[in-house]
Amino acid sequence: MTAPRKLSRALVACLVATVAVSLAVSRSDRATTRADDTIQHEALFDEASADELEIYDTDREHWSFTPLARPAVPMPADLKDARGAIDCFIAERLAKRDLEPLPEADRVTLIRRLSFDLVGLPPTPDEVDAFVADDSPDAYERLVDRLLASPHYGQRWGQHWLDLARFAETDGFEHDKLRPEAWRYRDWVIDALNADLPYDRFVALQLAGDEVAPDDPQSAIATAFCLSGPDMPDINSQEERRQNLLTEMTATVGSVFMALQVGCAQCHDHKYDPVSQADFYRLRTIFEPAVQVEANKSVFVLHEDSAATKPGHLLVRGDWRRPGAEVKPAFPRILNVHGDQVPPPPEGAATTRRRTALANWLIEDDHPLTSRVMANRVWQHHFGAGLCRTTSDFGIAGEEPSHPELLDWLASDLVNRGWSLKRLHGRIVASAAYRRASRVNRTGLSDDDLAESQAHMAHLLEADPANRSLGRFPRQRLEGEAVRDAMLAAAGALNTRMGGPGIMPPLPKELLETVLADHWKVTPDPAEHDRRSIYVFARRNLRLPILEVFDRPDANASCPRRNRSTTAVQSLLMVNSDFSLTAARKLAGAVLAGSPNDANEQVRLVFRRALSREPEDDERMAAVAFLADQTQLLKDEGRDAGSLARPDPMPDASGESLDVHEAAALVDLCLAVLNSSEFLYVD
Amino acid sequence: MNPWAEIDRVRSQSTKRCHLDRRRFLATAGGGIGMLALASLVADSAGAAEGSSRLANPYAVRPPHFAPRAKRVIWLFMHGGPSQVDLFDPKPQLAKLAGQPLPESFGMVMTRRQVAQNPLLGPVRPFRPRGKSGLPISDFLPYLADCADELCVIRSVHGDSVNHPQSVYQMNTGSILMGKPSMGSWVAYGLGSENQDMPAFVVLPDPGGGLKGGPPAWGCGILPVAYQGVTMRAGTTPILDLAPPSLISQGQQRATIDFLQKLNRRHLHDRDGDDELSARIAAYELAFRMQAAAPELVDTTRETPETLALYGVDQESTREFGQRCLLARRMIENGVRFVQLYSGDTNGWDAHNDVESNHGQLCQRTDKPIAGLLTDLKRRGLLDETLVVWGGEFGRMPMSESGKGRDHNPWGYTVWLAGGGVKGGLAYGATDDVGLRAAENKVHVRDLHATILHLLGLDYQALSVLHNGLEERLTGPDEAHVVDDILA
């Protein structure tokens, strides 16, 4: 493509004026700012474009760079168990592979799955009973609605977003200094999700809340997203610091909102994707006026105090000491299907409004990436993997989606229904694909039926080991936060208070010795120690051990998908930590309060509280036998009351048959169940 | 045909051409994107098998890429940045110019505390040739001086940042950014461990705490958390939550775990032998074995008085570091793959005010234990297969600070290696006349990393993980070089 590079100054001035006037108008009118291709190319011309790599049609053909369009819903001959459009897409692929999906999971499995997925907590025994007993046709839908309306929803899904935002409440590096206001951003995310703030607005506020809603201080807080990464306020060159922040922020914005690893282009043109180094610095230039640093002071939100613009520069090999060609603020060319521009600030503007322009561009209805990326992220958290499994890389080196049309359909649906995330969740969890069993449930099956089901399952596992066709629901391990919260919930200890500054539960003293004295001041009120994990103070250089061993990311870079590890150090923590023993003692205390004398009933209560189900007969008998054996073992060891871990609270000893060894054995049973795979995994 | 290889090939050409080639490749490879997708499918199925075996036993021994020269590593990390010009890199010219400003010919110098204009400070203690090799070592290190013929002193190491945490990260992870996998994690990931009752990568932090940059220095980044450094201490609780709580007896715990495993096996049976669930059952057994193995490893009571004295455990000033050096040997001896020891609390070797007093103290604490470690490894026949690494996150400036101190210097400093596969009694590379910048046979931190991996039989290029579409490796995106001249 060759186009005249030079344009008369008058024409540029004219163009600039047009753009300036139209900037202030609403989204629907913004189409008028779109210039035709030639003019666009000229207006974008900057020093760096002279020998910049061009974008070719073959580049634009990559699946995620094509403008979003709503695909038709397929109608395969065999609709399998379809409940809606999602299932039609899935049935099509299953049919192509000649795979038969598993049937719907049982009710108990479904409520446990939905509860952990939507609110991050186990259902209470009463909730399980009510759902199992509810035979009205909309029982499932009402359960979903109730969970989505719960304030716990924002606490659950807020953590997914905070992982992406590499959120922490300290700077990291040597001094790991406190960011005293950072929790306000965490609360903003939770509140926004609970209020179902439309995703387009959610994006715009985090990039440009200060410009978009200047009268609402909450909106400025949203821009903390941009500055939530690590920072070194005491670095000897504040210019280096500012440049690092800008580069990190730009890379994160590209990765989170566009699933484009633009950060790879900071030193040289992107290795795989059609993103030039100039593209990166043009995007970065959008943020330049909003990042101000002061030595030894932490950053929190973006702030601009002038509409005056300065030229941006490309940095040679990414080195801040070597500014190169001048660049103008602009959107990555490969995605800029309409040739939108970053206009100069309108007359009398208080800020450059570059970030507003970026936000408006990102949330255009047919933006190739914004809605695809988010719909895929939401899918990932429901199913454990995205339709495109590289959720933060939709570029050439990323993976192609298993169901590209389904992804496009979901993305269009997100946009068409007002960018409502709750509606998207509703759609997804209503699908037959989501409700499928993850295994063969033996209960109630004849030997023949069981054999047939097992053969079916074996075939699914062999034909599609990675479950890309979604013939079954994938089993998922709880994240660290959900493990901790579920332990507190089962123990009846969870403090559900919302919001406010982060809390610091006690830490093992060996760990405290490794940090500076004022870095972890245990919150004085012990009731606060049992709040949900999202409210635990997020120190960048020190994660709560139970969260760390269960793969909480370190907040040094945006984390699109957590590791899911299984280690001995995890097991040691789960069997030996004070936290585990305390939870087991409280669970035992709650069980004893429900049934002081009946071992069978105690076992039943432990299962219901921790695993959301009744024990099977063989399990109940094994557990009762364990209680008896363990009681005997403790007696044989000659343990007196003071040397035993007892339930909390220990019921009044006046109860004639309550034996302290039996009570201690019950604590061990609780500890075992809290450690069990079934407690840690969701079917 | 391997499309990744194709891309790597074109990558080495000019940038612009690289992009043209990439496009041509995509356009001509018969639906080129399809080829890439195919490659990722193939990688996936290979990855799935690989993933499930890693899951079941993350520490299983894995073959190196080629025959290794060393099997294990002990890394002595001198936190704060020891002074090369006062320990291993004699600079007669610096002694001559002491008191004068840095000659203008050296140009601009970037420093942490703006010391560029300060007068030069001559070497604080004298150097002498040591051992048969005549390798010069200063009087700060009389015990290590006796091991001179084992040392391969690289005098031309250089890094990229004048700040502690960035340099701590770079030395450990290859990147000045926080959060990349550390070398210990990469090695554990690449080779597994010969000890199945212990983690593959063990860190023995300074009990004073306060490492600048903190635990990300031994973090695993994108690698599975099983490969993260596990911190251990001397004493009865060497690992966090290793021992049962005081109110739970060992027999009681075994019974509880037996019941737990019964629950878990039943759960697994109903779930088609799910690998991850099997791995969890295995992890509980490993945890139980660690409870026995770890305290035994750190129990030095059965070492002979002669051995304890060799490490300086019998003396107040050397006891603490000596004990950790001894633990390092015990771990290596028992097949732990990678052990890292830190010397220096939050200030450590950061001799801004007074090199003589700071290094005097820290050398006193570490000199005898380190010499003891080398001697002990050698006489037990372990040194041949063990690589010992000594160094800080950077070195120090030839200019003075506050009169008798020195500021940080990442531009040229010393790291020494000893043992498996390196030439002893050798000084490799050189700084300039005053010890300011690496000048001859320069060794960037990533070259040092590539060399250490090479000694372990690992190709630094091949030891990589695809993440967000990019191959992450210890040495980063830039080219690195194995320092062949130091290989024995």
Tab-separated table of C-alpha atoms in Angstrom, chain A residues 51-54 56 59 62 172-174 230 232 234-236 240 261 264 269-274 317 321 389 392-393 396-397 399-400 439-440 442 457 461 475 477 508 510 514 540-541 545 548-551 554 556 560 563-577 581 616 618-619 622-623 626 630 633-634 637 639 642-645 668-669 672-673 675-678 680-681 683, chain B residues 4 7-8 11 15-16 18-20 22-23 26-27 33-34 36-37 40 44 55 58 110-112 114 162-166 169 176 178-179 207-210 212-216 221-226 228 230 233 237 239-245 247-249 251-253 255-257 259-260 263-264 266-267 269-272 274 276-277 279-280 283-284 286-287 290-291 468-471 478:
chain	number	residue	atom	x	y	z
A	51	ASP	CA	9.794	3.162	7.613
A	52	GLU	CA	7.203	1.368	9.654
A	53	LEU	CA	6.095	-2.074	8.654
A	54	GLU	CA	2.831	-2.019	6.797
A	56	TYR	CA	-1.297	-6.487	4.954
A	59	ASP	CA	-2.711	-9.818	8.752
A	62	HIS	CA	-6.467	-13.427	11.561
A	172	GLY	CA	6.694	-4.135	45.780
A	173	PHE	CA	10.473	-3.990	45.356
A	174	GLU	CA	12.704	-3.280	48.326
A	230	PRO	CA	4.717	-2.821	40.931
A	232	MET	CA	9.741	1.707	42.827
A	234	ASP	CA	12.718	5.426	45.606
A	235	ILE	CA	14.419	4.634	42.311
A	236	ASN	CA	17.200	7.114	41.733
A	240	GLU	CA	13.119	6.112	34.595
A	261	GLN	CA	0.689	-8.693	23.914
A	264	CYS	CA	6.381	-7.368	23.271
A	269	ASP	CA	8.442	-4.710	16.277
A	270	HIS	CA	6.352	-7.610	17.588
A	271	LYS	CA	7.818	-10.984	16.741
A	272	TYR	CA	4.530	-12.499	15.548
A	273	ASP	CA	1.784	-9.939	15.570
A	274	PRO	CA	1.412	-6.992	13.194
A	317	ARG	CA	15.325	-0.685	22.022
A	321	ARG	CA	17.567	7.059	27.858
A	389	ARG	CA	-7.394	-20.952	25.936
A	392	SER	CA	-4.647	-12.843	27.143
A	393	ASP	CA	-3.187	-13.593	23.745
A	396	ILE	CA	-0.892	-14.992	15.945
A	397	ALA	CA	0.991	-16.989	18.556
A	399	GLU	CA	-4.399	-20.441	20.236
A	400	GLU	CA	-7.383	-20.555	17.940
A	439	ARG	CA	-18.278	-38.054	35.802
A	440	VAL	CA	-20.380	-41.152	35.934
A	442	ARG	CA	-23.056	-44.649	40.198
A	457	MET	CA	-17.151	-41.905	29.674
A	461	LEU	CA	-11.897	-39.272	27.787
A	475	ARG	CA	-13.701	-30.761	37.227
A	477	ARG	CA	-9.913	-27.171	41.867
A	508	PRO	CA	3.217	-17.863	61.457
A	510	GLU	CA	8.667	-17.850	61.028
A	514	THR	CA	11.243	-12.481	57.127
A	540	ARG	CA	2.928	-7.628	47.007
A	541	ASN	CA	5.966	-9.149	48.694
A	545	PRO	CA	0.555	-18.807	52.976
A	548	GLU	CA	0.222	-18.589	48.047
A	549	VAL	CA	0.456	-22.387	48.106
A	550	PHE	CA	-2.823	-22.604	46.225
A	551	ASP	CA	-1.404	-20.484	43.396
A	554	ASP	CA	2.126	-12.608	42.781
A	556	ASN	CA	3.729	-8.512	39.482
A	560	PRO	CA	-5.162	-14.226	32.999
A	563	ASN	CA	-1.721	-22.216	37.784
A	564	ARG	CA	-3.350	-25.185	39.414
A	565	SER	CA	-0.638	-26.979	41.301
A	566	THR	CA	-0.561	-29.928	43.642
A	567	THR	CA	2.355	-29.888	46.056
A	568	ALA	CA	3.517	-31.394	49.301
A	569	VAL	CA	3.909	-27.937	50.799
A	570	GLN	CA	0.169	-27.472	50.179
A	571	SER	CA	-0.553	-30.693	52.024
A	572	LEU	CA	1.689	-29.711	54.930
A	573	LEU	CA	-0.160	-26.438	55.307
A	574	MET	CA	-3.543	-28.097	55.070
A	575	VAL	CA	-2.812	-30.685	57.763
A	576	ASN	CA	-0.538	-28.736	60.081
A	577	SER	CA	-1.313	-25.035	59.991
A	581	LEU	CA	-6.719	-26.797	62.979
A	616	GLU	CA	-23.210	-42.662	51.567
A	618	ASP	CA	-20.191	-46.991	53.424
A	619	GLU	CA	-18.667	-43.559	54.016
A	622	ALA	CA	-16.030	-45.801	57.721
A	623	ALA	CA	-16.165	-42.399	59.378
A	626	PHE	CA	-12.563	-43.843	62.373
A	630	GLN	CA	-9.200	-42.499	66.927
A	633	LEU	CA	-5.867	-44.255	70.064
A	634	LEU	CA	-6.028	-41.005	72.005
A	637	GLU	CA	-1.777	-42.534	74.324
A	639	ARG	CA	-3.784	-37.942	76.543
A	642	GLY	CA	-5.183	-30.241	78.097
A	643	SER	CA	-3.115	-32.094	75.497
A	644	LEU	CA	-5.941	-32.478	72.994
A	645	ALA	CA	-7.240	-30.239	70.209
A	668	ASP	CA	-9.542	-35.081	63.450
A	669	LEU	CA	-12.470	-36.224	61.315
A	672	ALA	CA	-9.546	-34.981	57.296
A	673	VAL	CA	-12.704	-33.891	55.487
A	675	ASN	CA	-8.285	-31.841	53.533
A	676	SER	CA	-10.160	-34.159	51.211
A	677	SER	CA	-10.021	-33.901	47.448
A	678	GLU	CA	-13.780	-33.643	47.402
A	680	LEU	CA	-11.011	-28.935	47.257
A	681	TYR	CA	-12.573	-29.865	43.902
A	683	ASP	CA	-17.459	-31.601	39.998
B	4	TRP	CA	8.469	-22.390	15.181
B	7	ILE	CA	9.972	-18.317	12.667
B	8	ASP	CA	13.119	-18.471	14.758
B	11	ARG	CA	13.778	-13.751	13.415
B	15	THR	CA	13.441	-6.647	11.677
B	16	LYS	CA	11.724	-5.377	8.623
B	18	CYS	CA	11.567	-10.579	9.493
B	19	HIS	CA	8.072	-9.246	9.191
B	20	LEU	CA	8.017	-9.656	5.468
B	22	ARG	CA	6.655	-13.873	8.534
B	23	ARG	CA	3.919	-12.762	6.215
B	26	LEU	CA	1.964	-17.280	6.618
B	27	ALA	CA	0.725	-16.594	3.132
B	33	ILE	CA	-2.191	-19.947	10.385
B	34	GLY	CA	-3.559	-23.423	10.164
B	36	LEU	CA	0.578	-22.702	13.486
B	37	ALA	CA	-2.600	-24.058	14.962
B	40	SER	CA	-0.021	-25.832	18.885
B	44	ASP	CA	-0.698	-29.646	23.333
B	55	LEU	CA	1.679	-33.420	38.085
B	58	PRO	CA	7.086	-32.810	39.832
B	110	MET	CA	25.467	6.298	36.269
B	111	THR	CA	25.405	5.685	40.015
B	112	ARG	CA	22.754	5.168	42.650
B	114	GLN	CA	25.574	10.379	42.658
B	162	VAL	CA	22.096	0.315	40.060
B	163	ASN	CA	19.183	-0.574	42.358
B	164	HIS	CA	19.177	-3.488	44.797
B	165	PRO	CA	15.828	-5.140	44.105
B	166	GLN	CA	16.129	-4.891	40.342
B	169	TYR	CA	15.857	-10.045	40.514
B	176	ILE	CA	15.175	-6.651	36.414
B	178	MET	CA	9.679	-8.685	39.487
B	179	GLY	CA	8.029	-12.052	39.061
B	207	PRO	CA	17.997	-15.186	59.604
B	208	GLY	CA	18.234	-11.388	59.740
B	209	GLY	CA	15.660	-11.289	56.906
B	210	GLY	CA	15.102	-8.210	54.781
B	212	LYS	CA	15.785	-6.418	49.052
B	213	GLY	CA	13.137	-7.596	46.650
B	214	GLY	CA	11.931	-10.350	48.962
B	215	PRO	CA	10.701	-13.848	48.130
B	216	PRO	CA	10.183	-13.207	44.388
B	221	GLY	CA	6.979	-17.040	38.036
B	222	ILE	CA	5.037	-18.858	35.338
B	223	LEU	CA	6.385	-22.279	36.312
B	224	PRO	CA	4.330	-24.576	38.570
B	225	VAL	CA	4.611	-23.654	42.230
B	226	ALA	CA	6.254	-27.015	43.011
B	228	GLN	CA	9.445	-22.415	43.740
B	230	VAL	CA	11.187	-23.670	49.597
B	233	ARG	CA	15.895	-22.900	58.484
B	237	THR	CA	10.923	-26.450	62.292
B	239	ILE	CA	9.880	-25.697	56.856
B	240	LEU	CA	6.700	-23.761	57.527
B	241	ASP	CA	4.006	-26.070	58.922
B	242	LEU	CA	6.327	-29.055	58.673
B	243	ALA	CA	5.549	-30.399	62.126
B	244	PRO	CA	2.098	-31.302	63.392
B	245	PRO	CA	0.640	-28.759	65.842
B	247	LEU	CA	-1.831	-30.803	70.260
B	248	ILE	CA	-1.632	-33.515	67.572
B	249	SER	CA	0.592	-36.550	68.154
B	251	GLY	CA	0.390	-41.446	65.597
B	252	GLN	CA	-2.796	-39.442	65.700
B	253	GLN	CA	-1.811	-37.581	62.566
B	255	ALA	CA	-4.283	-42.181	61.528
B	256	THR	CA	-6.004	-39.015	60.323
B	257	ILE	CA	-4.017	-39.030	57.079
B	259	PHE	CA	-8.492	-41.954	56.870
B	260	LEU	CA	-8.098	-38.945	54.590
B	263	LEU	CA	-11.655	-40.775	51.433
B	264	ASN	CA	-9.443	-39.567	48.607
B	266	ARG	CA	-12.770	-43.512	47.078
B	267	HIS	CA	-13.255	-40.090	45.518
B	269	HIS	CA	-12.231	-44.274	42.111
B	270	ASP	CA	-15.492	-42.538	41.170
B	271	ARG	CA	-13.636	-40.134	38.921
B	272	ASP	CA	-11.903	-42.254	36.352
B	274	ASP	CA	-8.113	-38.319	37.297
B	276	GLU	CA	-4.653	-34.485	39.318
B	277	LEU	CA	-6.503	-36.314	42.062
B	279	ALA	CA	-1.227	-36.392	42.344
B	280	ARG	CA	-2.956	-35.025	45.418
B	283	ALA	CA	1.431	-35.146	47.616
B	284	TYR	CA	0.086	-36.115	51.034
B	286	LEU	CA	5.372	-36.852	50.160
B	287	ALA	CA	4.345	-34.352	52.838
B	290	MET	CA	9.117	-34.711	54.365
B	291	GLN	CA	8.073	-34.474	57.978
B	468	ASN	CA	1.184	-15.793	26.374
B	469	GLY	CA	2.533	-16.674	22.987
B	470	LEU	CA	6.129	-16.010	23.929
B	471	GLU	CA	8.900	-18.362	24.866
B	478	ASP	CA	18.254	-11.457	24.065
